[in-house]
PDB file of C-alpha atoms and ligand atoms in Angstrom:
ATOM      1  CA  UNK B  66     -34.146 -30.571 -28.789  1.00 49.00           C
ATOM      2  CA  UNK B  67     -35.482 -32.481 -25.794  1.00 65.00           C
ATOM      3  CA  UNK B  68     -36.756 -29.616 -23.685  1.00 87.00           C
ATOM      4  CA  UNK B  69     -38.084 -26.098 -24.212  1.00 95.00           C
ATOM      5  CA  UNK B  70     -36.619 -23.070 -22.490  1.00 96.00           C
ATOM      6  CA  UNK B  71     -37.412 -21.969 -18.957  1.00 98.00           C
ATOM      7  CA  UNK B  72     -36.901 -18.252 -18.290  1.00 98.00           C
ATOM      8  CA  UNK B  73     -37.592 -16.560 -14.956  1.00 98.00           C
ATOM      9  CA  UNK B  74     -37.634 -12.902 -13.970  1.00 98.00           C
ATOM     10  CA  UNK B  75     -36.789 -11.860 -10.447  1.00 98.00           C
ATOM     11  CA  UNK B  76     -36.333  -8.644  -8.556  1.00 98.00           C
ATOM     12  CA  UNK B  77     -37.681  -6.376  -5.845  1.00 96.00           C
ATOM     13  CA  UNK B  78     -41.278  -5.208  -5.971  1.00 94.00           C
ATOM     14  CA  UNK B  79     -41.618  -2.376  -8.496  1.00 94.00           C
ATOM     15  CA  UNK B  80     -38.496  -3.366 -10.465  1.00 96.00           C
ATOM     16  CA  UNK B  81     -40.371  -3.482 -13.800  1.00 96.00           C
ATOM     17  CA  UNK B  82     -40.690  -7.249 -14.347  1.00 97.00           C
ATOM     18  CA  UNK B  83     -44.198  -7.000 -15.822  1.00 96.00           C
ATOM     19  CA  UNK B  84     -43.109  -4.511 -18.480  1.00 97.00           C
ATOM     20  CA  UNK B  85     -40.201  -6.731 -19.529  1.00 98.00           C
ATOM     21  CA  UNK B  86     -42.439  -9.812 -19.590  1.00 98.00           C
ATOM     22  CA  UNK B  87     -44.764  -7.988 -21.968  1.00 98.00           C
ATOM     23  CA  UNK B  88     -41.757  -7.264 -24.251  1.00 98.00           C
ATOM     24  CA  UNK B  89     -40.802 -10.955 -24.104  1.00 98.00           C
ATOM     25  CA  UNK B  90     -44.356 -11.921 -25.047  1.00 98.00           C
ATOM     26  CA  UNK B  91     -44.179  -9.670 -28.141  1.00 98.00           C
ATOM     27  CA  UNK B  92     -40.711 -10.950 -29.040  1.00 98.00           C
ATOM     28  CA  UNK B  93     -41.564 -14.659 -28.908  1.00 97.00           C
ATOM     29  CA  UNK B  94     -44.844 -14.041 -30.728  1.00 97.00           C
ATOM     30  CA  UNK B  95     -42.975 -12.272 -33.540  1.00 97.00           C
ATOM     31  CA  UNK B  96     -40.517 -15.199 -33.721  1.00 95.00           C
ATOM     32  CA  UNK B  97     -43.413 -17.668 -33.968  1.00 95.00           C
ATOM     33  CA  UNK B  98     -42.214 -19.516 -30.852  1.00 95.00           C
ATOM     34  CA  UNK B  99     -44.955 -20.949 -28.670  1.00 95.00           C
ATOM     35  CA  UNK B 100     -44.617 -19.423 -25.232  1.00 97.00           C
ATOM     36  CA  UNK B 101     -46.375 -19.786 -21.896  1.00 98.00           C
ATOM     37  CA  UNK B 102     -46.354 -16.667 -19.720  1.00 98.00           C
ATOM     38  CA  UNK B 103     -47.061 -17.370 -16.109  1.00 98.00           C
ATOM     39  CA  UNK B 104     -46.455 -16.090 -12.594  1.00 98.00           C
ATOM     40  CA  UNK B 105     -45.881 -17.004  -8.981  1.00 98.00           C
ATOM     41  CA  UNK B 106     -47.506 -17.296  -6.628  1.00 98.00           C
ATOM     42  CA  UNK B 107     -50.239 -18.553  -8.962  1.00 98.00           C
ATOM     43  CA  UNK B 108     -50.187 -19.831 -12.513  1.00 98.00           C
ATOM     44  CA  UNK B 109     -52.759 -22.583 -11.898  1.00 98.00           C
ATOM     45  CA  UNK B 110     -56.288 -22.502 -10.480  1.00 98.00           C
ATOM     46  CA  UNK B 111     -55.047 -23.898  -7.167  1.00 98.00           C
ATOM     47  CA  UNK B 112     -52.001 -21.611  -7.203  1.00 98.00           C
ATOM     48  CA  UNK B 113     -54.158 -18.521  -7.763  1.00 98.00           C
ATOM     49  CA  UNK B 114     -56.326 -19.485  -4.775  1.00 98.00           C
ATOM     50  CA  UNK B 115     -53.180 -19.845  -2.674  1.00 98.00           C
ATOM     51  CA  UNK B 116     -52.003 -16.460  -3.992  1.00 98.00           C
ATOM     52  CA  UNK B 117     -55.153 -14.799  -2.658  1.00 98.00           C
ATOM     53  CA  UNK B 118     -54.562 -16.285   0.789  1.00 98.00           C
ATOM     54  CA  UNK B 119     -50.841 -15.441   0.852  1.00 97.00           C
ATOM     55  CA  UNK B 120     -51.154 -11.830  -0.294  1.00 97.00           C
ATOM     56  CA  UNK B 121     -54.367 -10.918   1.554  1.00 97.00           C
ATOM     57  CA  UNK B 122     -53.613  -8.041   3.940  1.00 95.00           C
ATOM     58  CA  UNK B 123     -56.253  -9.437   6.295  1.00 96.00           C
ATOM     59  CA  UNK B 124     -53.940 -12.420   6.960  1.00 97.00           C
ATOM     60  CA  UNK B 125     -51.545 -10.342   9.036  1.00 95.00           C
ATOM     61  CA  UNK B 126     -51.167 -13.139  11.587  1.00 97.00           C
ATOM     62  CA  UNK B 127     -49.843 -15.697   9.060  1.00 98.00           C
ATOM     63  CA  UNK B 128     -46.634 -17.151  10.504  1.00 98.00           C
ATOM     64  CA  UNK B 129     -43.455 -17.065   8.417  1.00 98.00           C
ATOM     65  CA  UNK B 130     -43.233 -20.847   8.076  1.00 98.00           C
ATOM     66  CA  UNK B 131     -46.830 -21.109   6.831  1.00 98.00           C
ATOM     67  CA  UNK B 132     -46.074 -18.351   4.331  1.00 98.00           C
ATOM     68  CA  UNK B 133     -42.983 -20.179   3.050  1.00 98.00           C
ATOM     69  CA  UNK B 134     -44.865 -23.470   2.744  1.00 98.00           C
ATOM     70  CA  UNK B 135     -47.795 -21.867   0.903  1.00 98.00           C
ATOM     71  CA  UNK B 136     -45.448 -20.347  -1.680  1.00 98.00           C
ATOM     72  CA  UNK B 137     -43.776 -23.740  -2.075  1.00 98.00           C
ATOM     73  CA  UNK B 138     -47.167 -25.470  -2.386  1.00 98.00           C
ATOM     74  CA  UNK B 139     -48.238 -23.079  -5.137  1.00 98.00           C
ATOM     75  CA  UNK B 140     -44.901 -23.749  -6.872  1.00 99.00           C
ATOM     76  CA  UNK B 141     -45.216 -27.559  -6.641  1.00 98.00           C
ATOM     77  CA  UNK B 142     -48.646 -27.414  -8.295  1.00 98.00           C
ATOM     78  CA  UNK B 143     -47.372 -25.002 -10.927  1.00 98.00           C
ATOM     79  CA  UNK B 144     -44.384 -27.171 -11.860  1.00 98.00           C
ATOM     80  CA  UNK B 145     -46.395 -30.379 -12.023  1.00 98.00           C
ATOM     81  CA  UNK B 146     -49.458 -29.029 -13.819  1.00 98.00           C
ATOM     82  CA  UNK B 147     -48.081 -26.367 -16.140  1.00 98.00           C
ATOM     83  CA  UNK B 148     -44.324 -25.804 -16.302  1.00 98.00           C
ATOM     84  CA  UNK B 149     -42.967 -29.348 -16.719  1.00 98.00           C
ATOM     85  CA  UNK B 150     -45.545 -30.414 -19.330  1.00 98.00           C
ATOM     86  CA  UNK B 151     -44.924 -27.216 -21.324  1.00 98.00           C
ATOM     87  CA  UNK B 152     -41.134 -27.689 -21.266  1.00 97.00           C
ATOM     88  CA  UNK B 153     -41.503 -31.345 -22.200  1.00 97.00           C
ATOM     89  CA  UNK B 154     -43.600 -30.229 -25.183  1.00 97.00           C
ATOM     90  CA  UNK B 155     -40.661 -28.016 -26.257  1.00 95.00           C
ATOM     91  CA  UNK B 156     -42.314 -24.695 -25.368  1.00 96.00           C
ATOM     92  CA  UNK B 157     -40.765 -21.576 -23.899  1.00 97.00           C
ATOM     93  CA  UNK B 158     -41.973 -20.803 -20.379  1.00 98.00           C
ATOM     94  CA  UNK B 159     -41.546 -17.266 -19.030  1.00 98.00           C
ATOM     95  CA  UNK B 160     -42.300 -17.096 -15.325  1.00 98.00           C
ATOM     96  CA  UNK B 161     -42.691 -13.925 -13.254  1.00 98.00           C
ATOM     97  CA  UNK B 162     -40.860 -15.030 -10.062  1.00 98.00           C
ATOM     98  CA  UNK B 163     -39.903 -18.611  -9.102  1.00 98.00           C
ATOM     99  CA  UNK B 164     -37.749 -20.415  -6.520  1.00 98.00           C
ATOM    100  CA  UNK B 165     -35.343 -17.482  -6.086  1.00 98.00           C
ATOM    101  CA  UNK B 166     -38.193 -15.283  -4.825  1.00 98.00           C
ATOM    102  CA  UNK B 167     -38.749 -17.702  -1.950  1.00 98.00           C
ATOM    103  CA  UNK B 168     -35.055 -17.885  -1.135  1.00 98.00           C
ATOM    104  CA  UNK B 169     -34.804 -14.070  -1.188  1.00 98.00           C
ATOM    105  CA  UNK B 170     -38.114 -13.144   0.523  1.00 98.00           C
ATOM    106  CA  UNK B 171     -38.615 -16.029   2.947  1.00 98.00           C
ATOM    107  CA  UNK B 172     -34.989 -17.163   3.322  1.00 98.00           C
ATOM    108  CA  UNK B 173     -33.368 -13.734   3.671  1.00 98.00           C
ATOM    109  CA  UNK B 174     -36.335 -11.374   4.221  1.00 98.00           C
ATOM    110  CA  UNK B 175     -38.069 -13.524   6.870  1.00 98.00           C
ATOM    111  CA  UNK B 176     -34.740 -14.952   8.012  1.00 98.00           C
ATOM    112  CA  UNK B 177     -35.869 -18.589   7.620  1.00 98.00           C
ATOM    113  CA  UNK B 178     -32.513 -19.452   6.097  1.00 97.00           C
ATOM    114  CA  UNK B 179     -31.540 -22.518   4.126  1.00 97.00           C
ATOM    115  CA  UNK B 180     -34.693 -24.490   5.031  1.00 98.00           C
ATOM    116  CA  UNK B 181     -36.433 -22.449   2.340  1.00 98.00           C
ATOM    117  CA  UNK B 182     -34.088 -23.725  -0.354  1.00 98.00           C
ATOM    118  CA  UNK B 183     -34.587 -27.291   0.870  1.00 98.00           C
ATOM    119  CA  UNK B 184     -38.414 -27.219   0.807  1.00 98.00           C
ATOM    120  CA  UNK B 185     -38.365 -25.540  -2.579  1.00 98.00           C
ATOM    121  CA  UNK B 186     -35.965 -28.008  -4.117  1.00 98.00           C
ATOM    122  CA  UNK B 187     -38.500 -30.643  -3.043  1.00 98.00           C
ATOM    123  CA  UNK B 188     -41.325 -28.558  -4.591  1.00 98.00           C
ATOM    124  CA  UNK B 189     -39.676 -28.025  -8.000  1.00 98.00           C
ATOM    125  CA  UNK B 190     -38.603 -31.661  -8.374  1.00 98.00           C
ATOM    126  CA  UNK B 191     -35.502 -30.836 -10.427  1.00 97.00           C
ATOM    127  CA  UNK B 192     -37.260 -28.330 -12.688  1.00 98.00           C
ATOM    128  CA  UNK B 193     -34.941 -25.306 -12.552  1.00 98.00           C
ATOM    129  CA  UNK B 194     -34.799 -22.260 -14.836  1.00 98.00           C
ATOM    130  CA  UNK B 195     -32.323 -22.195 -17.711  1.00 97.00           C
ATOM    131  CA  UNK B 196     -31.868 -18.469 -17.262  1.00 98.00           C
ATOM    132  CA  UNK B 197     -32.912 -15.992 -14.590  1.00 98.00           C
ATOM    133  CA  UNK B 198     -32.930 -12.237 -15.122  1.00 98.00           C
ATOM    134  CA  UNK B 199     -32.484 -10.338 -11.879  1.00 98.00           C
ATOM    135  CA  UNK B 200     -33.792  -6.790 -12.267  1.00 98.00           C
ATOM    136  CA  UNK B 201     -31.703  -4.825  -9.828  1.00 98.00           C
ATOM    137  CA  UNK B 202     -33.268  -1.721  -8.341  1.00 97.00           C
ATOM    138  CA  UNK B 203     -33.026  -0.293  -4.865  1.00 96.00           C
ATOM    139  CA  UNK B 204     -36.057  -1.294  -2.805  1.00 96.00           C
ATOM    140  CA  UNK B 205     -36.721   2.367  -1.888  1.00 94.00           C
ATOM    141  CA  UNK B 206     -37.250   3.236  -5.551  1.00 96.00           C
ATOM    142  CA  UNK B 207     -39.172   0.022  -6.252  1.00 95.00           C
ATOM    143  CA  UNK B 208     -41.516   0.529  -3.320  1.00 91.00           C
ATOM    144  CA  UNK B 209     -42.127   4.172  -4.196  1.00 92.00           C
ATOM    145  CA  UNK B 210     -43.460   3.040  -7.593  1.00 93.00           C
ATOM    146  CA  UNK B 211     -46.333   1.116  -5.971  1.00 91.00           C
ATOM    147  CA  UNK B 212     -49.119   3.212  -4.420  1.00 91.00           C
ATOM    148  CA  UNK B 213     -49.468   2.348  -0.722  1.00 90.00           C
ATOM    149  CA  UNK B 214     -53.229   1.671  -0.992  1.00 90.00           C
ATOM    150  CA  UNK B 215     -52.666  -1.133  -3.523  1.00 91.00           C
ATOM    151  CA  UNK B 216     -49.647  -2.729  -1.816  1.00 92.00           C
ATOM    152  CA  UNK B 217     -50.220  -6.387  -0.890  1.00 94.00           C
ATOM    153  CA  UNK B 218     -49.228  -8.069   2.388  1.00 93.00           C
ATOM    154  CA  UNK B 219     -45.602  -8.540   1.295  1.00 91.00           C
ATOM    155  CA  UNK B 220     -45.200  -5.228  -0.486  1.00 93.00           C
ATOM    156  CA  UNK B 221     -46.334  -3.315   2.591  1.00 93.00           C
ATOM    157  CA  UNK B 222     -43.520  -4.812   4.708  1.00 94.00           C
ATOM    158  CA  UNK B 223     -40.996  -2.411   6.222  1.00 94.00           C
ATOM    159  CA  UNK B 224     -38.075  -1.182   4.117  1.00 95.00           C
ATOM    160  CA  UNK B 225     -35.636  -3.194   6.306  1.00 97.00           C
ATOM    161  CA  UNK B 226     -37.376  -6.376   5.119  1.00 97.00           C
ATOM    162  CA  UNK B 227     -37.083  -5.311   1.473  1.00 97.00           C
ATOM    163  CA  UNK B 228     -33.428  -4.398   1.938  1.00 97.00           C
ATOM    164  CA  UNK B 229     -32.710  -7.902   3.266  1.00 98.00           C
ATOM    165  CA  UNK B 230     -34.558  -9.384   0.282  1.00 98.00           C
ATOM    166  CA  UNK B 231     -32.519  -7.301  -2.139  1.00 98.00           C
ATOM    167  CA  UNK B 232     -29.199  -8.168  -0.499  1.00 98.00           C
ATOM    168  CA  UNK B 233     -30.318 -11.818  -0.590  1.00 98.00           C
ATOM    169  CA  UNK B 234     -31.063 -11.673  -4.291  1.00 98.00           C
ATOM    170  CA  UNK B 235     -27.617 -10.323  -5.035  1.00 98.00           C
ATOM    171  CA  UNK B 236     -26.012 -13.073  -2.993  1.00 98.00           C
ATOM    172  CA  UNK B 237     -28.033 -15.786  -4.762  1.00 98.00           C
ATOM    173  CA  UNK B 238     -27.009 -14.338  -8.153  1.00 98.00           C
ATOM    174  CA  UNK B 239     -23.347 -14.574  -7.173  1.00 98.00           C
ATOM    175  CA  UNK B 240     -23.921 -18.165  -6.099  1.00 97.00           C
ATOM    176  CA  UNK B 241     -25.419 -19.253  -9.455  1.00 96.00           C
ATOM    177  CA  UNK B 242     -23.511 -17.152 -12.015  1.00 97.00           C
ATOM    178  CA  UNK B 243     -24.156 -19.655 -14.824  1.00 95.00           C
ATOM    179  CA  UNK B 244     -27.930 -19.115 -14.554  1.00 97.00           C
ATOM    180  CA  UNK B 245     -28.277 -15.499 -13.387  1.00 98.00           C
ATOM    181  CA  UNK B 246     -28.055 -12.372 -15.517  1.00 98.00           C
ATOM    182  CA  UNK B 247     -27.952  -9.201 -13.429  1.00 98.00           C
ATOM    183  CA  UNK B 248     -29.703  -6.286 -15.090  1.00 98.00           C
ATOM    184  CA  UNK B 249     -29.496  -2.674 -13.942  1.00 98.00           C
ATOM    185  CA  UNK B 250     -33.214  -1.883 -13.749  1.00 97.00           C
ATOM    186  CA  UNK B 251     -32.661   1.791 -12.961  1.00 97.00           C
ATOM    187  CA  UNK B 252     -32.341   2.551 -16.679  1.00 97.00           C
ATOM    188  CA  UNK B 253     -35.082   3.207 -19.213  1.00 97.00           C
ATOM    189  CA  UNK B 254     -37.271   0.256 -20.116  1.00 98.00           C
ATOM    190  CA  UNK B 255     -36.159  -0.025 -23.757  1.00 98.00           C
ATOM    191  CA  UNK B 256     -32.477  -0.240 -22.809  1.00 98.00           C
ATOM    192  CA  UNK B 257     -33.330  -3.000 -20.330  1.00 98.00           C
ATOM    193  CA  UNK B 258     -35.361  -4.773 -23.020  1.00 98.00           C
ATOM    194  CA  UNK B 259     -32.372  -4.638 -25.406  1.00 98.00           C
ATOM    195  CA  UNK B 260     -30.051  -6.239 -22.821  1.00 98.00           C
ATOM    196  CA  UNK B 261     -32.524  -9.015 -22.043  1.00 98.00           C
ATOM    197  CA  UNK B 262     -33.261  -9.802 -25.693  1.00 98.00           C
ATOM    198  CA  UNK B 263     -29.566  -9.932 -26.544  1.00 97.00           C
ATOM    199  CA  UNK B 264     -29.115 -12.682 -23.953  1.00 97.00           C
ATOM    200  CA  UNK B 265     -32.186 -14.555 -25.117  1.00 97.00           C
ATOM    201  CA  UNK B 266     -31.107 -14.438 -28.751  1.00 96.00           C
ATOM    202  CA  UNK B 267     -27.757 -15.983 -27.853  1.00 94.00           C
ATOM    203  CA  UNK B 268     -29.504 -18.880 -26.129  1.00 93.00           C
ATOM    204  CA  UNK B 269     -32.071 -19.358 -28.875  1.00 91.00           C
ATOM    205  CA  UNK B 270     -29.492 -19.526 -31.633  1.00 89.00           C
ATOM    206  CA  UNK B 271     -28.916 -23.174 -32.282  1.00 72.00           C
ATOM    207  CA  UNK B 272     -31.845 -24.203 -30.127  1.00 77.00           C
ATOM    208  CA  UNK B 273     -34.875 -22.830 -31.895  1.00 72.00           C
ATOM    209  CA  UNK B 274     -33.406 -21.389 -35.112  1.00 68.00           C
TER     210      UNK B 274
HETATM  211  P1  TMP I 448     -45.816 -10.115  -7.363  1.00 97.58           P
HETATM  212  O1  TMP I 448     -46.346  -8.826  -6.788  1.00 97.58           O
HETATM  213  O2  TMP I 448     -44.532  -9.962  -8.098  1.00 97.58           O
HETATM  214  O3  TMP I 448     -46.862 -10.864  -8.139  1.00 97.58           O
HETATM  215  O4  TMP I 448     -45.432 -11.069  -6.125  1.00 97.58           O
HETATM  216  C1  TMP I 448     -46.214 -11.102  -5.002  1.00 97.58           C
HETATM  217  C2  TMP I 448     -45.401 -10.896  -3.759  1.00 97.58           C
HETATM  218  O5  TMP I 448     -45.008 -12.157  -3.224  1.00 97.58           O
HETATM  219  C3  TMP I 448     -44.136 -10.068  -3.938  1.00 97.58           C
HETATM  220  O6  TMP I 448     -44.084  -9.130  -2.873  1.00 97.58           O
HETATM  221  C4  TMP I 448     -43.027 -11.079  -3.769  1.00 97.58           C
HETATM  222  C5  TMP I 448     -43.639 -12.136  -2.895  1.00 97.58           C
HETATM  223  N1  TMP I 448     -43.108 -13.489  -3.070  1.00 97.58           N
HETATM  224  C6  TMP I 448     -42.472 -14.127  -2.015  1.00 97.58           C
HETATM  225  O7  TMP I 448     -42.334 -13.543  -0.937  1.00 97.58           O
HETATM  226  N2  TMP I 448     -42.034 -15.407  -2.180  1.00 97.58           N
HETATM  227  C7  TMP I 448     -42.211 -16.099  -3.347  1.00 97.58           C
HETATM  228  O8  TMP I 448     -41.787 -17.266  -3.441  1.00 97.58           O
HETATM  229  C8  TMP I 448     -42.877 -15.425  -4.442  1.00 97.58           C
HETATM  230  C9  TMP I 448     -43.083 -16.151  -5.722  1.00 97.58           C
HETATM  231  C10 TMP I 448     -43.295 -14.133  -4.259  1.00 97.58           C
END
């Protein structure tokens, strides 16, 4: 095997990605497969500093283009410093959000369009996920799961913004059917876990076992 496995989780805010990532952590640990769990924006020291700037509610005057470029900058650092070396060492990388978040939030949500894909393809330098789970949940329900006082700068955006993001996600998934797995995230967390692990086991068979 010449490369590990790159798994990303995507979805609206409050769609339950963190819970499923915790299940994946337990699963890979039990299988004895070395796994890196990471997130975006962030994942490196520089990326986490950028995360603070991007999500800080005090930065309400940040322009959309600066926002898109900061996410891409965090991603470039993440790929170069952590994700590529881990994959080259044959590890599994599980990332909470990646390029599709930028296409959905900045491309569709902020209406920056295809430029977002272009700058992010530059940022990831060919390092794309092998499989992407899209946790599908209506933004109204997702948003209602996050208390308003702890919502970050993006989460506190109007529902119209989140609806555009969600519609964008579903379009992207249709565009890359070979990579995307659409998961109904309105169900209970153990049923969702079962669906995700079934997919992972199919991929792992013959690769790691
Ligand atoms: P998180 O709450 O899932 O950690 O993500 C932080 C917020 O940043 C979330 O509202 C989604 C948003 N986001 C983007 O707008 N573009 C991106 O490229 C990424 C990675 C996240």
